[in-house]
Coordinates of C-alpha atoms and ligand atoms in Angstrom, one line a residue:
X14 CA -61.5 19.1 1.8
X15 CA -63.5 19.2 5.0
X16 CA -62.1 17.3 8.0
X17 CA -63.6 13.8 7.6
X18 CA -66.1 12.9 10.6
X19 CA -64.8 9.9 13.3
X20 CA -67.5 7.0 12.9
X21 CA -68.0 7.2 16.8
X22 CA -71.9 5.3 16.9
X23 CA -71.0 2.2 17.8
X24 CA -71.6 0.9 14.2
X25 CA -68.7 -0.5 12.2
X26 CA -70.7 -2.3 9.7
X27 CA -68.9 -5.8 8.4
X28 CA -65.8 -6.3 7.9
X29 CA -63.8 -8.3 5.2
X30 CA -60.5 -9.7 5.1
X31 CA -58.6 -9.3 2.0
X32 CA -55.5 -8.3 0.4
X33 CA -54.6 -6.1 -2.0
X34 CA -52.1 -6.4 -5.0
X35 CA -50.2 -3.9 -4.5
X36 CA -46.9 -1.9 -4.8
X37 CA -45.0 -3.6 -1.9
X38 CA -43.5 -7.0 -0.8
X39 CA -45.5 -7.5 2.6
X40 CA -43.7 -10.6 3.3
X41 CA -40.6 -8.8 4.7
X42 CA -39.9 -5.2 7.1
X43 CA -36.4 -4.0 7.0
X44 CA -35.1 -0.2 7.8
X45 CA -34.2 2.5 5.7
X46 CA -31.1 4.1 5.2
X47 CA -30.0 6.1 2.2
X48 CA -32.7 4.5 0.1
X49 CA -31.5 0.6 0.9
X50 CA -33.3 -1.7 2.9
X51 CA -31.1 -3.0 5.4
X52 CA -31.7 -5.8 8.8
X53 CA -30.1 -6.0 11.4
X54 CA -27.9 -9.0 13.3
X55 CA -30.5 -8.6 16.0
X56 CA -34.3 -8.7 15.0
X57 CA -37.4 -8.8 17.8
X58 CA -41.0 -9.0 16.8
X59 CA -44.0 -7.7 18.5
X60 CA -47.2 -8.7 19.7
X61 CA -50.3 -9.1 18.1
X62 CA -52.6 -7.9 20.9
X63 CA -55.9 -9.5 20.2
X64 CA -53.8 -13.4 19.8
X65 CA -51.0 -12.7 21.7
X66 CA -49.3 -14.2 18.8
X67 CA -45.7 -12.5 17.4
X68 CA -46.0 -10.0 14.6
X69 CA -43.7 -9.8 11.7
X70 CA -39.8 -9.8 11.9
X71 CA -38.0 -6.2 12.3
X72 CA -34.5 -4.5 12.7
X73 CA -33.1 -3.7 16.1
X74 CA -31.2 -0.7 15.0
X75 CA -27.8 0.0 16.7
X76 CA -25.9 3.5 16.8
X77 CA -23.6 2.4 14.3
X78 CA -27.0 2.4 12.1
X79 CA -28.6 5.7 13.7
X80 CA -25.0 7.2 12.6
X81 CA -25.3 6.0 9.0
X82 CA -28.6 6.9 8.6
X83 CA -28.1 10.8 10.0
X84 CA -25.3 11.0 7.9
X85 CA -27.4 10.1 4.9
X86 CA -29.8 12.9 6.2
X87 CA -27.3 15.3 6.6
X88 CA -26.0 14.6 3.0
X89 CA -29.4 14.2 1.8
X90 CA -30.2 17.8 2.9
X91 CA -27.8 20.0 0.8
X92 CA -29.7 18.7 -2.4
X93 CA -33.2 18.3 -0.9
X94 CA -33.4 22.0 0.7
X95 CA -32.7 23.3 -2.7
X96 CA -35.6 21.3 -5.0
X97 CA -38.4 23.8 -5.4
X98 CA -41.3 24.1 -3.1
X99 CA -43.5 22.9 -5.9
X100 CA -41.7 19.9 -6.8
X101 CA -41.7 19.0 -3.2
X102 CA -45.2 19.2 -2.7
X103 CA -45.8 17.0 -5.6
X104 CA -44.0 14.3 -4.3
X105 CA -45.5 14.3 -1.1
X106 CA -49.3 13.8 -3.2
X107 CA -47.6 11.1 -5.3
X108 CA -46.3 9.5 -2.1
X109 CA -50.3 10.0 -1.0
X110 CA -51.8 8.5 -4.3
X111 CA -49.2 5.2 -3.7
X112 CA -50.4 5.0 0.0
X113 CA -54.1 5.0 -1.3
X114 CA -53.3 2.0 -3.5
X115 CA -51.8 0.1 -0.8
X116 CA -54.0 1.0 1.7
X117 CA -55.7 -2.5 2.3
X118 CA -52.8 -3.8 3.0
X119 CA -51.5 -1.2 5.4
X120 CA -55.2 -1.2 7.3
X121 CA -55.0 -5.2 7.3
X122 CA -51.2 -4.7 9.0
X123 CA -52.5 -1.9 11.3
X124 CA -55.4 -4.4 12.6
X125 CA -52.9 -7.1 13.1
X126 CA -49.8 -5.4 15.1
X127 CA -52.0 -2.4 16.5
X128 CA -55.4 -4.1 17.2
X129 CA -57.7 -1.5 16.2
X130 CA -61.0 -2.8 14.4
X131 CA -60.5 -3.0 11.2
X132 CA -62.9 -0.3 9.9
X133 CA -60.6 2.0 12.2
X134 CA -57.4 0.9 10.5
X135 CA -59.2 2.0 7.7
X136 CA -60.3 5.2 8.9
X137 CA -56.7 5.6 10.1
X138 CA -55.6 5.4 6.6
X139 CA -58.1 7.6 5.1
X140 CA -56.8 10.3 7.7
X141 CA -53.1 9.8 6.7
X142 CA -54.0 10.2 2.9
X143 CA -55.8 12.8 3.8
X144 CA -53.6 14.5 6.2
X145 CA -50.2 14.3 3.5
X146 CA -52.9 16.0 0.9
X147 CA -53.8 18.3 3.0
X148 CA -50.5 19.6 4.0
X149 CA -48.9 19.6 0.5
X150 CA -51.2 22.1 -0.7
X151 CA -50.7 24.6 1.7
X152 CA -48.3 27.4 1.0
X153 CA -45.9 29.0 3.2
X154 CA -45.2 32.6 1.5
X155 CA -42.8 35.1 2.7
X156 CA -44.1 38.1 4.1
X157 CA -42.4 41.3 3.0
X158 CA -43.0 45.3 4.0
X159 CA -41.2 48.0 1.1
X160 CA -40.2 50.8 2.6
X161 CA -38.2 54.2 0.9
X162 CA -35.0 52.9 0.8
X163 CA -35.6 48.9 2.0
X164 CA -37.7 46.2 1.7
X165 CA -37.4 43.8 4.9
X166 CA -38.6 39.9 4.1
X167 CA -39.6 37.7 6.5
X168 CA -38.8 33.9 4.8
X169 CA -39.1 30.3 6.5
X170 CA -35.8 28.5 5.8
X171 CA -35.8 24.6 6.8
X172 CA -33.9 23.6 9.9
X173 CA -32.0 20.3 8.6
X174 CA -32.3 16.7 9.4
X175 CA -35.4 16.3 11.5
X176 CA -36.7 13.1 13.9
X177 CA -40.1 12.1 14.4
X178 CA -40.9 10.1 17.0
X179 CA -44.3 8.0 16.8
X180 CA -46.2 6.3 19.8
X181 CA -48.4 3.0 18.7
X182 CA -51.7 4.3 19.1
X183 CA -52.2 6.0 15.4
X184 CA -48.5 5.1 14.1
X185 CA -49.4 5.7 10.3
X186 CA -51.9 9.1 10.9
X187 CA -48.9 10.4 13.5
X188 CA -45.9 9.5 11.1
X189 CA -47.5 10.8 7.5
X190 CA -48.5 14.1 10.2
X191 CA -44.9 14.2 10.5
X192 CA -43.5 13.7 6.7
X193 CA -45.5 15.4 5.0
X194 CA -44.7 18.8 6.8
X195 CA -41.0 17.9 7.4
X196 CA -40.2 17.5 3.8
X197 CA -42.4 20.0 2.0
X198 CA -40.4 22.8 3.8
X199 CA -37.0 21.0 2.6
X200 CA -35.8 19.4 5.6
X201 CA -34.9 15.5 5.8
X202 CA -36.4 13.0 8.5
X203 CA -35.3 9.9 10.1
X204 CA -38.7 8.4 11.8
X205 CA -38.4 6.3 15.0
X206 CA -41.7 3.9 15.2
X207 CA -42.3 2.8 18.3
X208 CA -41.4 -0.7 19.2
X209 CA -45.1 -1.8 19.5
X210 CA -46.0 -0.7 16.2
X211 CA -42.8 -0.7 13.8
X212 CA -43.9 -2.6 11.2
X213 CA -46.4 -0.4 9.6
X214 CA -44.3 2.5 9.5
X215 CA -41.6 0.7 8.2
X216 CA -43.2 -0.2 5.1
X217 CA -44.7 3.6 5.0
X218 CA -41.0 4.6 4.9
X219 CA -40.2 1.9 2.3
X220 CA -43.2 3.4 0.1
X221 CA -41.7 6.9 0.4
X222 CA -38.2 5.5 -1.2
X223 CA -40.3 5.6 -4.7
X224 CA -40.8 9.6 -4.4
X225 CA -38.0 11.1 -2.5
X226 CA -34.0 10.7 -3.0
X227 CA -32.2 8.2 -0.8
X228 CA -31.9 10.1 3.4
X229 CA -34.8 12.3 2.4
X230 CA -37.3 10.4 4.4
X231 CA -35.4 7.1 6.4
X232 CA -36.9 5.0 9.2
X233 CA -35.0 2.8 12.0
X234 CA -37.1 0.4 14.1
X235 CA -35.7 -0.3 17.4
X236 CA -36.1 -1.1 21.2
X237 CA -36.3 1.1 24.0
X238 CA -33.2 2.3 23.6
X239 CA -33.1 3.9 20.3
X240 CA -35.2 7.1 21.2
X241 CA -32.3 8.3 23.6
X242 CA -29.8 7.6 20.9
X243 CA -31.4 10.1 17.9
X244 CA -32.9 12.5 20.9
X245 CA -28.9 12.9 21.8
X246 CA -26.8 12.8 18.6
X247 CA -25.3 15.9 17.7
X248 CA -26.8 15.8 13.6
X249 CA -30.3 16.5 14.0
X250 CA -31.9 20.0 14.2
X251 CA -35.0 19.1 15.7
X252 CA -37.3 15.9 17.1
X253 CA -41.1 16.0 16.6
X254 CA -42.5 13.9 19.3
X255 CA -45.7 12.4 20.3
X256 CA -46.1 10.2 22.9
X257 CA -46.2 10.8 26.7
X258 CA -46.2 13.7 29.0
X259 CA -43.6 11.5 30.7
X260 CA -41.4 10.8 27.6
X261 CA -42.1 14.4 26.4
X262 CA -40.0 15.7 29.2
X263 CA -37.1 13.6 28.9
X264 CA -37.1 14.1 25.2
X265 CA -37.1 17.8 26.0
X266 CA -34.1 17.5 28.6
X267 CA -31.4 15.4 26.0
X268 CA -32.7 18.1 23.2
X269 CA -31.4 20.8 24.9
X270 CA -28.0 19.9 25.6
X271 CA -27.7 20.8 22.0
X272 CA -30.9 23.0 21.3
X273 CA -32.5 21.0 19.1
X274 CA -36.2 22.3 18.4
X275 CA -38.5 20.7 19.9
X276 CA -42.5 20.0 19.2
X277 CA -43.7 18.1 22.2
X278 CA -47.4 16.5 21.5
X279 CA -48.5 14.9 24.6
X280 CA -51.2 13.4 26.4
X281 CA -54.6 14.5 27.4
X282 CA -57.5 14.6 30.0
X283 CA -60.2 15.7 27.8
X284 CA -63.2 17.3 29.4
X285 CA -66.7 17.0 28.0
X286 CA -69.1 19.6 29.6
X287 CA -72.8 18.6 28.6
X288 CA -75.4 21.4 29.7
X289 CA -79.3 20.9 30.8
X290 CA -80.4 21.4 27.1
X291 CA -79.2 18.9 25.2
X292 CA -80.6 15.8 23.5
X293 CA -80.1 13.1 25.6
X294 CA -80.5 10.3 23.3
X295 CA -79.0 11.9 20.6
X296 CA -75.7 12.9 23.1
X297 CA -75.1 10.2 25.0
X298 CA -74.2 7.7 22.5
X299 CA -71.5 9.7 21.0
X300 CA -70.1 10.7 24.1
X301 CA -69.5 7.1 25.3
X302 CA -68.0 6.6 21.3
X303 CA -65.7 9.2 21.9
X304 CA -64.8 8.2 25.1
X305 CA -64.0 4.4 24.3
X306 CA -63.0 4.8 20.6
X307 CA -59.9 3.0 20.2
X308 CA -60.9 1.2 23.1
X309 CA -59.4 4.9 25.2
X310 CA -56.2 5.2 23.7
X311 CA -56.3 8.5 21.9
X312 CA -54.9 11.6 23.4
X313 CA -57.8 13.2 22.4
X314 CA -60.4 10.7 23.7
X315 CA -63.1 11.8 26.2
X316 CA -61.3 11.1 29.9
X317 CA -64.0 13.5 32.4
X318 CA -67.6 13.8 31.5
X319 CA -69.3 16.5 33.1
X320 CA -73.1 16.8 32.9
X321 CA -75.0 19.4 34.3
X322 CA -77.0 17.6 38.0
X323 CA -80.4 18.2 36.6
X324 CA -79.9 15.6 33.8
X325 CA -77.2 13.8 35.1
X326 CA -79.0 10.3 36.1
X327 CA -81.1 10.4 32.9
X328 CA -77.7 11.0 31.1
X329 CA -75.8 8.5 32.7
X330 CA -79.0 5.5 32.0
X331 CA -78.2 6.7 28.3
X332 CA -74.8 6.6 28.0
X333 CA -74.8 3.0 30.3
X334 CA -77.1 1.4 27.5
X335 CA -75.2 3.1 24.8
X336 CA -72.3 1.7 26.0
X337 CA -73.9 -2.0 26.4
X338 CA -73.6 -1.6 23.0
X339 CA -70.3 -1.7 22.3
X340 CA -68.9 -4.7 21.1
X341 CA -65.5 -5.7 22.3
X342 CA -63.3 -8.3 20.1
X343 CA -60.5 -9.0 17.8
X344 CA -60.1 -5.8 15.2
X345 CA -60.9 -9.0 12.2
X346 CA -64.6 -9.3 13.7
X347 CA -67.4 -7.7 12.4
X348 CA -69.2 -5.0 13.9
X349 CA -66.6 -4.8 16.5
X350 CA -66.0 -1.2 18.2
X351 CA -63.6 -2.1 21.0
X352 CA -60.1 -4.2 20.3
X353 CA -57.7 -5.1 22.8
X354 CA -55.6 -2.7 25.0
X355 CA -52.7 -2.4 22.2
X356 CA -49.8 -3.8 24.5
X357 CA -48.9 -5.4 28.1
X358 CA -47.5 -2.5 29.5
X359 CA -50.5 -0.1 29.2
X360 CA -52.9 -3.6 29.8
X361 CA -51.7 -4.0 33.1
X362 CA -51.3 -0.1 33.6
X363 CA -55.2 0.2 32.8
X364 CA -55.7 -2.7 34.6
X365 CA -54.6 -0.5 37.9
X366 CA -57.7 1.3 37.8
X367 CA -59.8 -1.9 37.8
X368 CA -58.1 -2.9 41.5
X369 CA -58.8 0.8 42.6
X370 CA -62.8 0.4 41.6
X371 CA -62.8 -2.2 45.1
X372 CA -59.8 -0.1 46.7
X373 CA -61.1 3.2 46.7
X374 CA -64.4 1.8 46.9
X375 CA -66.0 3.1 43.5
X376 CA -69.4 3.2 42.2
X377 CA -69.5 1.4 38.7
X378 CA -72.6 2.7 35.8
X379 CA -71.3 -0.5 33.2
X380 CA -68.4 -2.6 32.8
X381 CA -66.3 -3.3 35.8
X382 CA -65.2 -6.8 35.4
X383 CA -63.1 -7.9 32.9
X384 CA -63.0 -10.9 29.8
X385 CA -59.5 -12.2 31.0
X386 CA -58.1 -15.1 28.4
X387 CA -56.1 -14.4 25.7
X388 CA -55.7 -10.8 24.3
X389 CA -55.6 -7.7 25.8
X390 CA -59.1 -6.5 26.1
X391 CA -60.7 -4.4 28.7
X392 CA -64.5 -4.2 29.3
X393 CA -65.4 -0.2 28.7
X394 CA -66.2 1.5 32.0
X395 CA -68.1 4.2 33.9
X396 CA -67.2 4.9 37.5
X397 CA -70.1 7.0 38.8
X398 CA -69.1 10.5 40.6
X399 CA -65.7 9.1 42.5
X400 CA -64.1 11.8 44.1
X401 CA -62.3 14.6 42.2
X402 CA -58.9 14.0 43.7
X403 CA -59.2 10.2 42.4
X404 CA -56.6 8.7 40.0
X405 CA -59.4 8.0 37.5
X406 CA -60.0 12.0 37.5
X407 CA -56.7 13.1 38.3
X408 CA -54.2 11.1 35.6
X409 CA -54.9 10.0 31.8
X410 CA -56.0 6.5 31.9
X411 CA -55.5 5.7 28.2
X412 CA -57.7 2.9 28.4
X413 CA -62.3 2.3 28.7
X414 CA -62.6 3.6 32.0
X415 CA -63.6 7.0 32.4
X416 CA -65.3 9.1 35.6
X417 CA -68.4 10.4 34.9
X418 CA -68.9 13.7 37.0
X419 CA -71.3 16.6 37.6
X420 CA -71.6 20.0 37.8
X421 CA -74.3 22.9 38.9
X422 CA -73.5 25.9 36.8
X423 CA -71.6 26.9 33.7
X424 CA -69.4 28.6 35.8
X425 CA -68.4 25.4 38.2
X426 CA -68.3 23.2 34.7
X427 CA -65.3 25.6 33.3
X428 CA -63.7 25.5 36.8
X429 CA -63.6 21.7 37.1
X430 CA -63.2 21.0 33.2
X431 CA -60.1 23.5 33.6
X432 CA -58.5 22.1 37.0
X433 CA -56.2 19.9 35.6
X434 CA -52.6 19.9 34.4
X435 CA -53.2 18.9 30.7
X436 CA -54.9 21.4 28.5
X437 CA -55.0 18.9 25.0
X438 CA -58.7 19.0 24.0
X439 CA -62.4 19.7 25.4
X440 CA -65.7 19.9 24.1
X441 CA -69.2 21.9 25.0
X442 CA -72.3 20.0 24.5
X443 CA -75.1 22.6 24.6
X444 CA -78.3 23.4 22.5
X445 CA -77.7 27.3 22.7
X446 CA -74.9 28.2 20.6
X447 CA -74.3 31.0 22.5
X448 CA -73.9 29.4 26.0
X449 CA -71.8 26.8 24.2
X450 CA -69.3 29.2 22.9
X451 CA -69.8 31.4 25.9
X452 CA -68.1 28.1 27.9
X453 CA -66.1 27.2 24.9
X454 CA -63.6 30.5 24.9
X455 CA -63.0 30.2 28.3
X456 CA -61.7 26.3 28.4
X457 CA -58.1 26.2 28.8
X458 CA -57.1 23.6 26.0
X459 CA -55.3 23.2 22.4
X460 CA -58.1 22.0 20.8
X461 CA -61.9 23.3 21.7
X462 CA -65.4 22.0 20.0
X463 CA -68.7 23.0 20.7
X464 CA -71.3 20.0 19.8
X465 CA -68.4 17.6 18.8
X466 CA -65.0 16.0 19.8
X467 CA -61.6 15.0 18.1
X468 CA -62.8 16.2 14.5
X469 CA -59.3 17.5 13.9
X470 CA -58.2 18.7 10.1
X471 CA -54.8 19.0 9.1
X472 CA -55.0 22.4 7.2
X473 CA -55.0 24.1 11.2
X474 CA -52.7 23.7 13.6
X475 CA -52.8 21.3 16.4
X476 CA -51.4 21.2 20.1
X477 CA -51.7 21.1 23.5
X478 CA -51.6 24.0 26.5
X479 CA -49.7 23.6 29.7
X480 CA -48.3 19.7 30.3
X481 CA -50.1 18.5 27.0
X482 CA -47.2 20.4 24.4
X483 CA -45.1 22.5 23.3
X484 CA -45.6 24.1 19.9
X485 CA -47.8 22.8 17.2
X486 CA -48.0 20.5 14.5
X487 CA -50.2 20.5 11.1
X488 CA -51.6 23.7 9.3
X489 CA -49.3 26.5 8.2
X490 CA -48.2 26.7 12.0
X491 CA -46.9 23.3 11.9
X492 CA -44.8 24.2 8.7
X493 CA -43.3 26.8 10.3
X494 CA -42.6 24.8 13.5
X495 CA -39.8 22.8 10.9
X496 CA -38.6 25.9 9.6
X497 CA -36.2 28.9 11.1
X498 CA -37.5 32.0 10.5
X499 CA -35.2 34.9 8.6
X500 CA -35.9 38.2 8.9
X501 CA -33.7 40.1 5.7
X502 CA -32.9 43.5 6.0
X503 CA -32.4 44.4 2.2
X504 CA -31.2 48.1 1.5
X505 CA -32.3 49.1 -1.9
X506 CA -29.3 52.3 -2.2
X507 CA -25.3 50.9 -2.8
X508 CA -23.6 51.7 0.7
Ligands
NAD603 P1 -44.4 6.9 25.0 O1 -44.1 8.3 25.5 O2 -44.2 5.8 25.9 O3 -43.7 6.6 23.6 C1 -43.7 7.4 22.5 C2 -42.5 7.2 21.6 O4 -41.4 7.7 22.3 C3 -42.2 5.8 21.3 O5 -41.8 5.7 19.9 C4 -41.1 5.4 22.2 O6 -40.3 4.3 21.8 C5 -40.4 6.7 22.3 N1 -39.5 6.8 23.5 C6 -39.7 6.2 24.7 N2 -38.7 6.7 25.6 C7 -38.0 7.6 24.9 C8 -36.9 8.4 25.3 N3 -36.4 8.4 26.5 N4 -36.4 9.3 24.3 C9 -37.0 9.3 23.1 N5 -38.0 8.5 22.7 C10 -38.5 7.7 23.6 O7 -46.0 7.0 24.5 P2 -46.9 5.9 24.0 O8 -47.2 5.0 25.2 O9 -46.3 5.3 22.8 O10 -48.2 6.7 23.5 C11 -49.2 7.0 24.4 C12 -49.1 8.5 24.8 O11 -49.0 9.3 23.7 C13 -50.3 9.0 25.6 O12 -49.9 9.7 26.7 C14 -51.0 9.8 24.6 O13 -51.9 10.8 25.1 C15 -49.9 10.4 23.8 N6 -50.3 10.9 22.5 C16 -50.3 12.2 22.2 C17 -50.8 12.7 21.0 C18 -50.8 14.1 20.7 O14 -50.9 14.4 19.5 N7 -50.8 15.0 21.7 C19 -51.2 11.7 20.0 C20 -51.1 10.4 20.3 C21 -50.7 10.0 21.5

């Protein structure tokens, strides 16, 4: 199936509110541990970011629990590593057929506790079907050489109880991105939501519980303290992460005290280089999409345009309008593009930027001010040409407010798209194919499109160069990265 194309005009035609009878109770979101749902004494709720008002009830995991429920992995394992690769892969689809029946109600939940417009939470959906699809069907052979007297095999053997650790920005895409591969190749996994979002992938977990035997795929929701606790313990054999440079290298430090594998996805400054040639109105408007698309908060979202001087005023007029057109609002509205920053923390983080535009004494192209009142939202922004040593250049804002910048020549455009210490994504706008790949091969960065952004597909791998990763996830790369690799020496002559 072909990767599915992000919606990114601006247009999220109108939205209804219902929900679905489906195969869950939605009235209640407990952990899961060997196959049972199970509270907590203590419980905390999060925040509804577009009302401010407190989302549903969930568990506050202790270690007591996060010992339990890696037991149950550990136990889970023995049986698990042995069911065949084909019956695995059939109940990851199954699980992917039961998410597609519930997925209303997860997209109505996703709207609520992350804030993304509903079509999104949607589209975030689609992706995670999608994604577990995807990944079931691939295959991960051995690879063997005969020789006279031997035959040496090469076979991917699964590590043991895994962790996945999921930020709140796509917590169902990220979490299915990490099932699906961590169980196909035989391994268990506990995931750790984050505490801004734990109520959607609590109920993905409880879903699972129909296809997979109790501790094959477990979920604890928590508070800040929980990460540390699995990142530590002794039981499991490797933590897929996503979140934070920041985090990343903490979560790398406690790993290796016991050399847990790691896979480190992390955040971005994604350059867009758009050359002399291109459409203008056609470009502009899916530039500013991709750069305020989850109102910022994707890894993978635009953070630098570059456009070459001779069409950089025309370019900017475009992309101001485009943006104009942006509505911001609660993810229930219609036609809205822009919801609410998704918590307080990264609200008032973004916010920083906003006191810099006076500080530092910016120029802004659109937005600037913002709504203020209830919810988190943030007015998308374009600072014009502040300097290249600036915070808004320099660090990932995770939020609408992006630098737009220019260059002279293909050759300055590679130097300034490169000069950065993240290396996630970046994209070549440019009407000669040629010139566009010519610049695309030379971009230092995961993930590299030529007239396009963020159209990622799960059948190849995905990660980031210098600070944005370690290792990859998705695509036959990403089942090997929850595998260890065995190299057999098999003599064929008695000794
Ligand atoms: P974060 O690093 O604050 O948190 C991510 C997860 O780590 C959460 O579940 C959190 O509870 C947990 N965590 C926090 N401290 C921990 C610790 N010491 N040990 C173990 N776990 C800990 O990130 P976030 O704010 O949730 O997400 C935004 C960031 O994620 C951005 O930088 C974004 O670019 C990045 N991101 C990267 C990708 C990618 O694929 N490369 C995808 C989405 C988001």
């Amino acid at each position: 199936m072909p990767a599915q194309k992000v919606p990114v005009d601006g247009h999220t035609n109108g939205v209804e509110v219902h929900r679905t009878k489906g195969l869950l109770d939605w009235s209640s979101f407990k952990n899961v541990i060997n196959g049972e749902l199970e509270t907590t004494s203590k419980t905390r709720r999060s925040i509804n970011p577009a009302t401010g008002e407190p989302g549903p009830e969930v568990p506050v995991a202790t270690k007591g629990d996060v010992d339990r429920t890696l037991e149950a992995a550990k136990v889970a394992f023995e049986k698990w590593s042995q069911v065949s690769y084909s019956d695995r892969q059939h109940a990851v689809l199954a699980f992917a057929d039961a998410l597609e029946i519930e997925k209303e109600n997860f997209s109505q939940l996703l709207t609520q506790e992350q804030g993304k417009p509903l079509v999104f939470a949607r589209f975030e959906l689609d992706l995670a079907i999608q994604w577990m699809r995807d990944i079931a069907k691939l295959e991960l052979p051995e690879e063997s050489v005969f020789e006279d007297d031997k035959e040496i095999r090469v076979r991917y053997t699964p590590l043991g109880v895994t962790v996945g650790i999921v930020p709140w920005n796509y917590p169902i895409l990220l979490a299915t991105g990490k099932i699906a591969p961590a169980v196909v190749t035989g391994n268990t996994i506990v995931i750790k939501p984050s505490p801004f979002t734990p109520a959607g992938d609590l109920k993905l977990v409880e879903l699972a519980q129909r296809f997979f035997p109790p501790g094959v795929v477990q979920v604890l929701s928590g508070d800040d303290s929980l990460g540390p606790i699995l990142t530590e313990h002794p039981i499991p054999a490797k933590i897929s992460f996503t979140g934070s440079t920041f985090t990343g290298k903490k979560v790398m430090e406690s790993a290796s005290k016991t050399l847990k594998r790691v896979t480190l996805e992390l955040g971005g400054n994604d350059p867009a280089i758009v050359t002399d040639n291109v459409d203008i109105a056609a470009v502009a408007p899916k530039i500013a999409g991709l750069a305020f698309l989850n109102s910022g908060q994707i890894c993978l979202a635009l953070k630098r345009i570059f456009v070459q001087e001779t069409i950089a005023n025309e370019f900017l007029q475009a992309m101001v309008e485009a943006t104009k057109n942006l509505k911001i609002g609660p993810g229930t509205d219609p036609d809205v593009y822009l919801g609410p920053i998704q918590n307080k923390m990264q609200y008032e983080k973004v916010k920083t930027l906003f006191a810099d535009i006076e500080a530092q004494n910016w120029k802004v192209a659109v937005g600037g001010t913002n709504p203020g009142g209830k919810g988190y939202f943030i007015t998308p922004t374009i600072i014009e040409r502040p300097p290249l040593d600036s915070r808004i250049v320099r660090e990932e804002s995770f939020g609408p407010i992006v630098p737009f910048l220019t260059f002279m020549d293909d050759a300055e455009a590679i130097k300034l798209a490169n000069d950065t210490h993240m290396g996630l994504g970046a994209s070549v706008w440019c009407n000669d194919i040629e010139r566009a790949n010519n610049i695309a091969l030379k971009l230092d960065a995961g993930n590299v499109w030529v007239n396009t952004h963020f159209e990622l597909d799960p059948r190849f791998p995905f990660g980031g160069h210098k600070q944005s990763g370690i290792g990859v996830e998705w695509g036959v790369g990403g089942l090997k990265s929850f595998c260890n690799s065995q190299t057999l020496f098999l003599k064929r002559n008695s000794p």
